[in-house]
Amino acid sequence: MRRELYLPKSWTSDPDRCAGAKIPDERAFAKGDLAKAVIMRALASPLPIAWVTADSAYGQEWRLRRMLEETGVSYVLAVPKSQHVHAVGRIDFAIAQAPEDAWERHSCGAGAKGPRVYDWAAARLPAIDDFDGDAPTHDRWVPARRSLARPDEIAYYLAYAQVGTPVAELVRIAGTRWAIEEAFQAAKNECGLDQYEVRRYPGWYRHITLAMLAHAFLAAMAAGAERGAAESVPAISPRSPWRKSGDSWQLAATHAAVTTAAAPEVTNSRHLTAHQSSTLSNTPLTSRNSELQLEY
C-alpha cells in the first residue's frame, strides 16, 4: 500500500548528497515522521483503517501514538521495557507486579508449527483528563506477552482501543505483526523487493512500487486459487455408507454422479437422415469419466 525509504544520518546530514540522489526536500527522515506520513495517507484513502500495529522503534514515539488517538484509530504498539507509562512509571516494573492469576493463555495467530500461544497480562490505565474528557470512548492498556518455555522473556506493548474491547482482541492485533514480517520476506523471495541497485530516489521508489504490486497480485491469485479449490471439493453425503447386515457391518458402494455428453441415438447408421448424420459428425464421443474426448 504505502512505502517510504528510511535514510541514516550519513545521508540526512549531507544535503548535497541527498540532492544528487533526487531525494525530495520536503521528505521526512525520522522513523516516527515517516510512519505518520504513511498512516495519514492511508487514512485519507477509501480503505477502512481500524487498527495500527508496529514494533518498538515506532511504538516508543509518543507523537505517533498521540496522532493515532486524535484521529480515533486504535493501536497495539510494541515498546521497550524501559518505556515510561503515564501514572504508573516504567512498564516493566508495572508488569512485574502483576499477580499470577492476571496472566491468561491466548493464541495470537497461526504459526508455521501451529498456534502461537503465550501467556498475556493486560491492565487498563487511568484516563488522562486533558485528552479524554469526561466520557472517554477509548481505553489505554499495558499488555505484556510472556513466553511459555522461557518465562523471563517478556514483550511489552501500549494499546489504545474502544471501550469494551476484550483482551483477546488486543492479542489478535499484536499477532498480526507476524503476517507483516512474513509478507516482507515473501516479497523479497518471490518479487525481489530488496534486489535493487539504484543511484537515485525515483529509481528506488519505482522498484519498490512494482515489487509490492507484483506481490499483491500473487497473493490475490493464491487466495483465489485456495478458495476455488475449497469450493470444488465434493460435498460428503450425510448418510453413512455403513450398513448393518445380520451380525456384521457392510460398506455400501458409493457412486459419484457422472455427466457424459449426449450423443444422438443410433440404431442403424445406414438409415441416418441428413440432419442426424450432420449432428453425429460434429459430436465427440466422451469417455465415462468425462476426462478424455475420443475422435472418430
mmCIF file of C-alpha atoms in Angstrom:
data_model
loop_
_atom_site.group_PDB
_atom_site.id
_atom_site.type_symbol
_atom_site.label_atom_id
_atom_site.label_comp_id
_atom_site.label_asym_id
_atom_site.label_seq_id
_atom_site.Cartn_x
_atom_site.Cartn_y
_atom_site.Cartn_z
ATOM 1 C CA MET A 1 0.000 0.000 0.000
ATOM 2 C CA ARG A 2 2.487 2.609 1.193
ATOM 3 C CA ARG A 3 6.279 2.721 1.143
ATOM 4 C CA GLU A 4 8.935 5.118 2.366
ATOM 5 C CA LEU A 5 12.731 4.982 2.428
ATOM 6 C CA TYR A 6 14.485 5.412 5.764
ATOM 7 C CA LEU A 7 17.864 7.133 5.475
ATOM 8 C CA PRO A 8 20.642 7.020 8.110
ATOM 9 C CA LYS A 9 22.345 10.122 9.465
ATOM 10 C CA SER A 10 25.201 9.759 6.983
ATOM 11 C CA TRP A 11 22.641 10.760 4.341
ATOM 12 C CA THR A 12 20.421 13.157 6.240
ATOM 13 C CA SER A 13 23.419 15.234 7.369
ATOM 14 C CA ASP A 14 24.631 15.678 3.782
ATOM 15 C CA PRO A 15 22.171 17.863 1.804
ATOM 16 C CA ASP A 16 24.306 17.797 -1.347
ATOM 17 C CA ARG A 17 24.308 14.000 -1.368
ATOM 18 C CA CYS A 18 20.536 13.937 -0.956
ATOM 19 C CA ALA A 19 20.106 16.481 -3.745
ATOM 20 C CA GLY A 20 22.312 14.403 -6.065
ATOM 21 C CA ALA A 21 20.116 11.346 -5.387
ATOM 22 C CA LYS A 22 16.955 13.380 -6.197
ATOM 23 C CA ILE A 23 15.528 12.935 -2.700
ATOM 24 C CA PRO A 24 12.649 15.417 -2.281
ATOM 25 C CA ASP A 25 13.402 18.338 0.028
ATOM 26 C CA GLU A 26 10.051 18.041 1.829
ATOM 27 C CA ARG A 27 10.542 14.368 2.642
ATOM 28 C CA ALA A 28 10.749 13.440 6.368
ATOM 29 C CA PHE A 29 13.703 11.438 7.666
ATOM 30 C CA ALA A 30 12.867 10.339 11.228
ATOM 31 C CA LYS A 31 11.144 6.943 11.504
ATOM 32 C CA GLY A 32 8.272 8.381 13.522
ATOM 33 C CA ASP A 33 7.657 11.110 10.950
ATOM 34 C CA LEU A 34 7.799 8.600 8.096
ATOM 35 C CA ALA A 35 5.267 6.393 9.892
ATOM 36 C CA LYS A 36 2.936 9.334 10.464
ATOM 37 C CA ALA A 37 3.123 10.292 6.787
ATOM 38 C CA VAL A 38 2.321 6.718 5.694
ATOM 39 C CA ILE A 39 -0.584 6.431 8.144
ATOM 40 C CA MET A 40 -2.071 9.799 7.237
ATOM 41 C CA ARG A 41 -2.076 8.872 3.535
ATOM 42 C CA ALA A 42 -3.759 5.570 4.403
ATOM 43 C CA LEU A 43 -6.411 7.346 6.488
ATOM 44 C CA ALA A 44 -7.096 9.711 3.586
ATOM 45 C CA SER A 45 -7.767 6.734 1.294
ATOM 46 C CA PRO A 46 -11.148 4.941 0.984
ATOM 47 C CA LEU A 47 -9.757 1.928 2.856
ATOM 48 C CA PRO A 48 -11.281 1.164 6.280
ATOM 49 C CA ILE A 49 -8.396 1.639 8.734
ATOM 50 C CA ALA A 50 -9.323 0.415 12.214
ATOM 51 C CA TRP A 51 -6.012 -0.600 13.830
ATOM 52 C CA VAL A 52 -2.299 0.214 13.651
ATOM 53 C CA THR A 53 0.429 -2.093 14.941
ATOM 54 C CA ALA A 54 4.197 -1.682 14.833
ATOM 55 C CA ASP A 55 7.424 -2.653 16.554
ATOM 56 C CA SER A 56 9.104 -0.739 19.363
ATOM 57 C CA ALA A 57 11.025 1.577 17.030
ATOM 58 C CA TYR A 58 7.673 3.226 16.289
ATOM 59 C CA GLY A 59 5.768 2.375 19.469
ATOM 60 C CA GLN A 60 8.070 4.475 21.634
ATOM 61 C CA GLU A 61 7.248 7.608 19.578
ATOM 62 C CA TRP A 62 4.705 9.432 21.724
ATOM 63 C CA ARG A 63 3.871 11.854 18.896
ATOM 64 C CA LEU A 64 2.826 8.911 16.722
ATOM 65 C CA ARG A 65 0.658 7.481 19.494
ATOM 66 C CA ARG A 66 -0.957 10.841 20.126
ATOM 67 C CA MET A 67 -1.668 11.352 16.432
ATOM 68 C CA LEU A 68 -3.480 7.994 16.309
ATOM 69 C CA GLU A 69 -5.504 8.875 19.386
ATOM 70 C CA GLU A 70 -6.507 12.239 17.934
ATOM 71 C CA THR A 71 -7.712 10.566 14.743
ATOM 72 C CA GLY A 72 -9.615 7.889 16.684
ATOM 73 C CA VAL A 73 -7.537 4.974 15.368
ATOM 74 C CA SER A 74 -6.907 2.087 17.755
ATOM 75 C CA TYR A 75 -3.410 0.678 18.116
ATOM 76 C CA VAL A 76 -1.292 -2.036 19.701
ATOM 77 C CA LEU A 77 2.356 -0.916 19.584
ATOM 78 C CA ALA A 78 5.375 -2.726 20.951
ATOM 79 C CA VAL A 79 7.570 -0.660 23.279
ATOM 80 C CA PRO A 80 10.914 -1.235 25.025
ATOM 81 C CA LYS A 81 10.912 -2.424 28.618
ATOM 82 C CA SER A 82 12.187 0.991 29.742
ATOM 83 C CA GLN A 83 9.071 2.712 28.348
ATOM 84 C CA HIS A 84 7.617 5.236 30.791
ATOM 85 C CA VAL A 85 3.852 4.982 31.172
ATOM 86 C CA HIS A 86 1.611 7.766 32.433
ATOM 87 C CA ALA A 87 0.642 7.340 36.098
ATOM 88 C CA VAL A 88 2.479 4.016 36.579
ATOM 89 C CA GLY A 89 6.148 4.607 35.693
ATOM 90 C CA ARG A 90 8.312 2.093 33.808
ATOM 91 C CA ILE A 91 6.292 -0.536 32.023
ATOM 92 C CA ASP A 92 8.500 -3.467 33.054
ATOM 93 C CA PHE A 93 8.155 -2.538 36.737
ATOM 94 C CA ALA A 94 4.377 -2.311 36.376
ATOM 95 C CA ILE A 95 4.124 -5.717 34.675
ATOM 96 C CA ALA A 96 6.453 -7.310 37.245
ATOM 97 C CA GLN A 97 3.858 -6.516 39.922
ATOM 98 C CA ALA A 98 1.057 -8.369 38.095
ATOM 99 C CA PRO A 99 -0.322 -11.299 40.138
ATOM 100 C CA GLU A 100 -0.002 -14.720 38.583
ATOM 101 C CA ASP A 101 -3.739 -15.039 38.016
ATOM 102 C CA ALA A 102 -3.605 -11.888 35.844
ATOM 103 C CA TRP A 103 -1.814 -13.918 33.158
ATOM 104 C CA GLU A 104 -4.103 -15.585 30.620
ATOM 105 C CA ARG A 105 -3.152 -18.019 27.891
ATOM 106 C CA HIS A 106 -4.031 -16.837 24.393
ATOM 107 C CA SER A 107 -3.057 -17.637 20.828
ATOM 108 C CA CYS A 108 -2.022 -14.590 18.840
ATOM 109 C CA GLY A 109 -2.369 -16.338 15.486
ATOM 110 C CA ALA A 110 -1.277 -19.340 13.476
ATOM 111 C CA GLY A 111 2.415 -20.030 13.010
ATOM 112 C CA ALA A 112 4.406 -22.491 10.929
ATOM 113 C CA LYS A 113 4.175 -25.068 13.732
ATOM 114 C CA GLY A 114 0.651 -24.328 14.889
ATOM 115 C CA PRO A 115 -0.951 -21.644 17.069
ATOM 116 C CA ARG A 116 1.444 -19.116 18.629
ATOM 117 C CA VAL A 117 0.420 -19.481 22.270
ATOM 118 C CA TYR A 118 1.731 -17.221 25.043
ATOM 119 C CA ASP A 119 0.719 -16.024 28.468
ATOM 120 C CA TRP A 120 -0.694 -12.498 28.327
ATOM 121 C CA ALA A 121 -1.396 -9.919 31.013
ATOM 122 C CA ALA A 122 -3.144 -6.629 30.293
ATOM 123 C CA ALA A 123 -4.388 -3.825 32.510
ATOM 124 C CA ARG A 124 -6.325 -0.665 31.698
ATOM 125 C CA LEU A 125 -4.643 2.631 32.516
ATOM 126 C CA PRO A 126 -6.279 5.611 34.203
ATOM 127 C CA ALA A 127 -7.813 8.117 31.797
ATOM 128 C CA ILE A 128 -5.941 11.330 31.013
ATOM 129 C CA ASP A 129 -8.357 14.181 31.675
ATOM 130 C CA ASP A 130 -6.678 16.633 29.288
ATOM 131 C CA PHE A 131 -7.005 14.177 26.404
ATOM 132 C CA ASP A 132 -10.022 12.001 27.196
ATOM 133 C CA GLY A 133 -12.632 14.375 28.600
ATOM 134 C CA ASP A 134 -15.461 13.373 30.891
ATOM 135 C CA ALA A 135 -16.782 10.470 28.779
ATOM 136 C CA PRO A 136 -13.847 8.584 27.215
ATOM 137 C CA THR A 137 -14.641 6.489 24.146
ATOM 138 C CA HIS A 138 -11.330 4.584 24.281
ATOM 139 C CA ASP A 139 -9.227 2.875 26.940
ATOM 140 C CA ARG A 140 -5.445 2.763 27.191
ATOM 141 C CA TRP A 141 -3.865 -0.575 28.049
ATOM 142 C CA VAL A 142 -0.487 -2.026 29.019
ATOM 143 C CA PRO A 143 -0.437 -5.575 27.564
ATOM 144 C CA ALA A 144 2.530 -7.914 28.008
ATOM 145 C CA ARG A 145 3.405 -11.232 26.369
ATOM 146 C CA ARG A 146 5.326 -13.941 28.242
ATOM 147 C CA SER A 147 6.954 -16.983 26.679
ATOM 148 C CA LEU A 148 5.730 -20.369 27.944
ATOM 149 C CA ALA A 149 9.120 -22.053 27.590
ATOM 150 C CA ARG A 150 11.168 -19.073 28.844
ATOM 151 C CA PRO A 151 9.040 -17.064 31.308
ATOM 152 C CA ASP A 152 11.749 -14.435 31.724
ATOM 153 C CA GLU A 153 11.246 -13.376 28.090
ATOM 154 C CA ILE A 154 8.535 -10.720 28.162
ATOM 155 C CA ALA A 155 7.460 -8.352 25.385
ATOM 156 C CA TYR A 156 5.727 -5.097 26.254
ATOM 157 C CA TYR A 157 3.038 -3.107 24.455
ATOM 158 C CA LEU A 158 0.944 0.024 24.701
ATOM 159 C CA ALA A 159 -2.614 -0.209 23.389
ATOM 160 C CA TYR A 160 -5.481 2.155 22.694
ATOM 161 C CA ALA A 161 -8.867 0.644 21.915
ATOM 162 C CA GLN A 162 -12.561 1.381 22.064
ATOM 163 C CA VAL A 163 -14.248 0.914 25.408
ATOM 164 C CA GLY A 164 -15.335 -2.708 25.786
ATOM 165 C CA THR A 165 -12.581 -4.216 23.628
ATOM 166 C CA PRO A 166 -11.615 -7.620 25.100
ATOM 167 C CA VAL A 167 -8.025 -8.613 25.825
ATOM 168 C CA ALA A 168 -8.273 -11.376 23.216
ATOM 169 C CA GLU A 169 -8.740 -8.730 20.517
ATOM 170 C CA LEU A 170 -5.650 -6.848 21.657
ATOM 171 C CA VAL A 171 -3.743 -10.135 21.492
ATOM 172 C CA ARG A 172 -5.004 -10.799 17.970
ATOM 173 C CA ILE A 173 -3.915 -7.375 16.753
ATOM 174 C CA ALA A 174 -0.495 -7.758 18.341
ATOM 175 C CA GLY A 175 -0.105 -11.056 16.488
ATOM 176 C CA THR A 176 -0.793 -9.544 13.077
ATOM 177 C CA ARG A 177 2.738 -8.140 13.036
ATOM 178 C CA TRP A 178 3.994 -11.635 12.176
ATOM 179 C CA ALA A 179 1.930 -11.560 9.000
ATOM 180 C CA ILE A 180 3.581 -8.272 8.053
ATOM 181 C CA GLU A 181 7.054 -9.737 8.549
ATOM 182 C CA GLU A 182 6.074 -12.819 6.548
ATOM 183 C CA ALA A 183 4.776 -10.624 3.742
ATOM 184 C CA PHE A 184 8.062 -8.719 3.625
ATOM 185 C CA GLN A 185 10.028 -11.957 3.442
ATOM 186 C CA ALA A 186 7.763 -13.371 0.735
ATOM 187 C CA ALA A 187 8.086 -10.169 -1.304
ATOM 188 C CA LYS A 188 11.870 -10.406 -1.034
ATOM 189 C CA ASN A 189 11.969 -14.064 -2.057
ATOM 190 C CA GLU A 190 9.327 -14.001 -4.793
ATOM 191 C CA CYS A 191 9.395 -10.466 -6.182
ATOM 192 C CA GLY A 192 12.896 -9.149 -5.474
ATOM 193 C CA LEU A 193 11.756 -6.451 -3.058
ATOM 194 C CA ASP A 194 15.323 -5.915 -1.786
ATOM 195 C CA GLN A 195 17.155 -6.717 -5.023
ATOM 196 C CA TYR A 196 17.797 -3.274 -6.381
ATOM 197 C CA GLU A 197 20.879 -1.286 -7.354
ATOM 198 C CA VAL A 198 19.847 2.309 -7.832
ATOM 199 C CA ARG A 199 21.561 5.661 -7.598
ATOM 200 C CA ARG A 200 18.532 7.880 -7.225
ATOM 201 C CA TYR A 201 15.402 8.006 -5.106
ATOM 202 C CA PRO A 202 12.932 7.818 -8.060
ATOM 203 C CA GLY A 203 14.522 4.538 -9.195
ATOM 204 C CA TRP A 204 14.186 3.052 -5.711
ATOM 205 C CA TYR A 205 10.577 4.202 -5.453
ATOM 206 C CA ARG A 206 9.654 2.662 -8.797
ATOM 207 C CA HIS A 207 11.330 -0.651 -7.966
ATOM 208 C CA ILE A 208 9.634 -0.937 -4.564
ATOM 209 C CA THR A 209 6.268 0.034 -6.040
ATOM 210 C CA LEU A 210 6.491 -2.599 -8.800
ATOM 211 C CA ALA A 211 7.686 -5.317 -6.391
ATOM 212 C CA MET A 212 4.849 -4.583 -3.968
ATOM 213 C CA LEU A 213 2.315 -4.584 -6.798
ATOM 214 C CA ALA A 214 3.628 -7.940 -8.045
ATOM 215 C CA HIS A 215 3.429 -9.411 -4.551
ATOM 216 C CA ALA A 216 -0.128 -8.143 -4.087
ATOM 217 C CA PHE A 217 -1.116 -9.731 -7.409
ATOM 218 C CA LEU A 218 0.440 -13.089 -6.461
ATOM 219 C CA ALA A 219 -1.225 -13.011 -3.034
ATOM 220 C CA ALA A 220 -4.621 -12.313 -4.610
ATOM 221 C CA MET A 221 -4.161 -15.107 -7.149
ATOM 222 C CA ALA A 222 -3.108 -17.583 -4.434
ATOM 223 C CA ALA A 223 -6.095 -16.662 -2.281
ATOM 224 C CA GLY A 224 -8.429 -17.103 -5.249
ATOM 225 C CA ALA A 225 -6.916 -20.490 -6.085
ATOM 226 C CA GLU A 226 -7.322 -21.712 -2.494
ATOM 227 C CA ARG A 227 -10.916 -20.510 -2.413
ATOM 228 C CA GLY A 228 -11.669 -22.200 -5.730
ATOM 229 C CA ALA A 229 -10.108 -25.462 -4.589
ATOM 230 C CA ALA A 230 -12.186 -25.416 -1.421
ATOM 231 C CA GLU A 231 -15.368 -24.789 -3.375
ATOM 232 C CA SER A 232 -14.629 -27.629 -5.817
ATOM 233 C CA VAL A 233 -14.349 -30.320 -3.126
ATOM 234 C CA PRO A 234 -17.430 -32.536 -3.446
ATOM 235 C CA ALA A 235 -19.785 -32.476 -0.514
ATOM 236 C CA ILE A 236 -19.710 -35.550 1.677
ATOM 237 C CA SER A 237 -23.042 -37.286 1.908
ATOM 238 C CA PRO A 238 -24.501 -37.066 5.409
ATOM 239 C CA ARG A 239 -25.717 -40.657 5.025
ATOM 240 C CA SER A 240 -23.157 -43.158 6.273
ATOM 241 C CA PRO A 241 -22.099 -45.924 3.829
ATOM 242 C CA TRP A 242 -22.019 -48.378 6.769
ATOM 243 C CA ARG A 243 -24.902 -50.885 6.664
ATOM 244 C CA LYS A 244 -25.884 -53.473 9.260
ATOM 245 C CA SER A 245 -26.391 -56.960 7.813
ATOM 246 C CA GLY A 246 -27.250 -59.512 10.443
ATOM 247 C CA ASP A 247 -24.433 -59.610 12.971
ATOM 248 C CA SER A 248 -21.904 -57.805 10.764
ATOM 249 C CA TRP A 249 -21.411 -54.456 9.027
ATOM 250 C CA GLN A 250 -21.030 -53.788 5.322
ATOM 251 C CA LEU A 251 -19.805 -50.763 3.444
ATOM 252 C CA ALA A 252 -22.197 -49.767 0.689
ATOM 253 C CA ALA A 253 -20.628 -48.768 -2.597
ATOM 254 C CA THR A 254 -20.738 -45.034 -3.278
ATOM 255 C CA HIS A 255 -21.073 -43.781 -6.825
ATOM 256 C CA ALA A 256 -20.292 -40.216 -7.827
ATOM 257 C CA ALA A 257 -22.622 -38.800 -10.405
ATOM 258 C CA VAL A 258 -21.023 -38.806 -13.843
ATOM 259 C CA THR A 259 -22.160 -36.476 -16.578
ATOM 260 C CA THR A 260 -21.444 -37.503 -20.141
ATOM 261 C CA ALA A 261 -22.076 -35.746 -23.389
ATOM 262 C CA ALA A 262 -25.241 -36.976 -25.002
ATOM 263 C CA ALA A 263 -24.707 -38.446 -28.459
ATOM 264 C CA PRO A 264 -27.562 -38.937 -30.903
ATOM 265 C CA GLU A 265 -29.279 -42.299 -30.688
ATOM 266 C CA VAL A 266 -28.111 -44.573 -33.482
ATOM 267 C CA THR A 267 -29.811 -47.839 -34.417
ATOM 268 C CA ASN A 268 -28.528 -48.390 -37.921
ATOM 269 C CA SER A 269 -26.016 -45.976 -39.461
ATOM 270 C CA ARG A 270 -27.218 -46.877 -42.954
ATOM 271 C CA HIS A 271 -30.633 -45.301 -42.248
ATOM 272 C CA LEU A 272 -29.458 -41.931 -40.776
ATOM 273 C CA THR A 273 -31.174 -38.816 -42.013
ATOM 274 C CA ALA A 274 -29.035 -35.942 -43.302
ATOM 275 C CA HIS A 275 -29.665 -33.978 -40.063
ATOM 276 C CA GLN A 276 -28.673 -36.962 -37.856
ATOM 277 C CA SER A 277 -25.547 -37.547 -39.909
ATOM 278 C CA SER A 278 -24.507 -33.908 -39.551
ATOM 279 C CA THR A 279 -25.149 -33.947 -35.797
ATOM 280 C CA LEU A 280 -23.215 -37.145 -35.273
ATOM 281 C CA SER A 281 -20.214 -35.936 -37.239
ATOM 282 C CA ASN A 282 -19.956 -32.831 -35.008
ATOM 283 C CA THR A 283 -20.412 -34.593 -31.634
ATOM 284 C CA PRO A 284 -17.321 -36.095 -29.981
ATOM 285 C CA LEU A 285 -17.693 -39.278 -28.001
ATOM 286 C CA THR A 286 -16.956 -38.776 -24.316
ATOM 287 C CA SER A 287 -15.366 -41.352 -22.073
ATOM 288 C CA ARG A 288 -17.224 -42.483 -18.969
ATOM 289 C CA ASN A 289 -15.119 -40.346 -16.603
ATOM 290 C CA SER A 290 -15.572 -37.236 -18.789
ATOM 291 C CA GLU A 291 -11.801 -36.714 -18.922
ATOM 292 C CA LEU A 292 -10.972 -37.852 -22.445
ATOM 293 C CA GLN A 293 -12.580 -36.930 -25.733
ATOM 294 C CA LEU A 294 -12.428 -39.613 -28.388
ATOM 295 C CA GLU A 295 -12.432 -38.518 -32.009
ATOM 296 C CA TYR A 296 -13.787 -40.788 -34.697
#
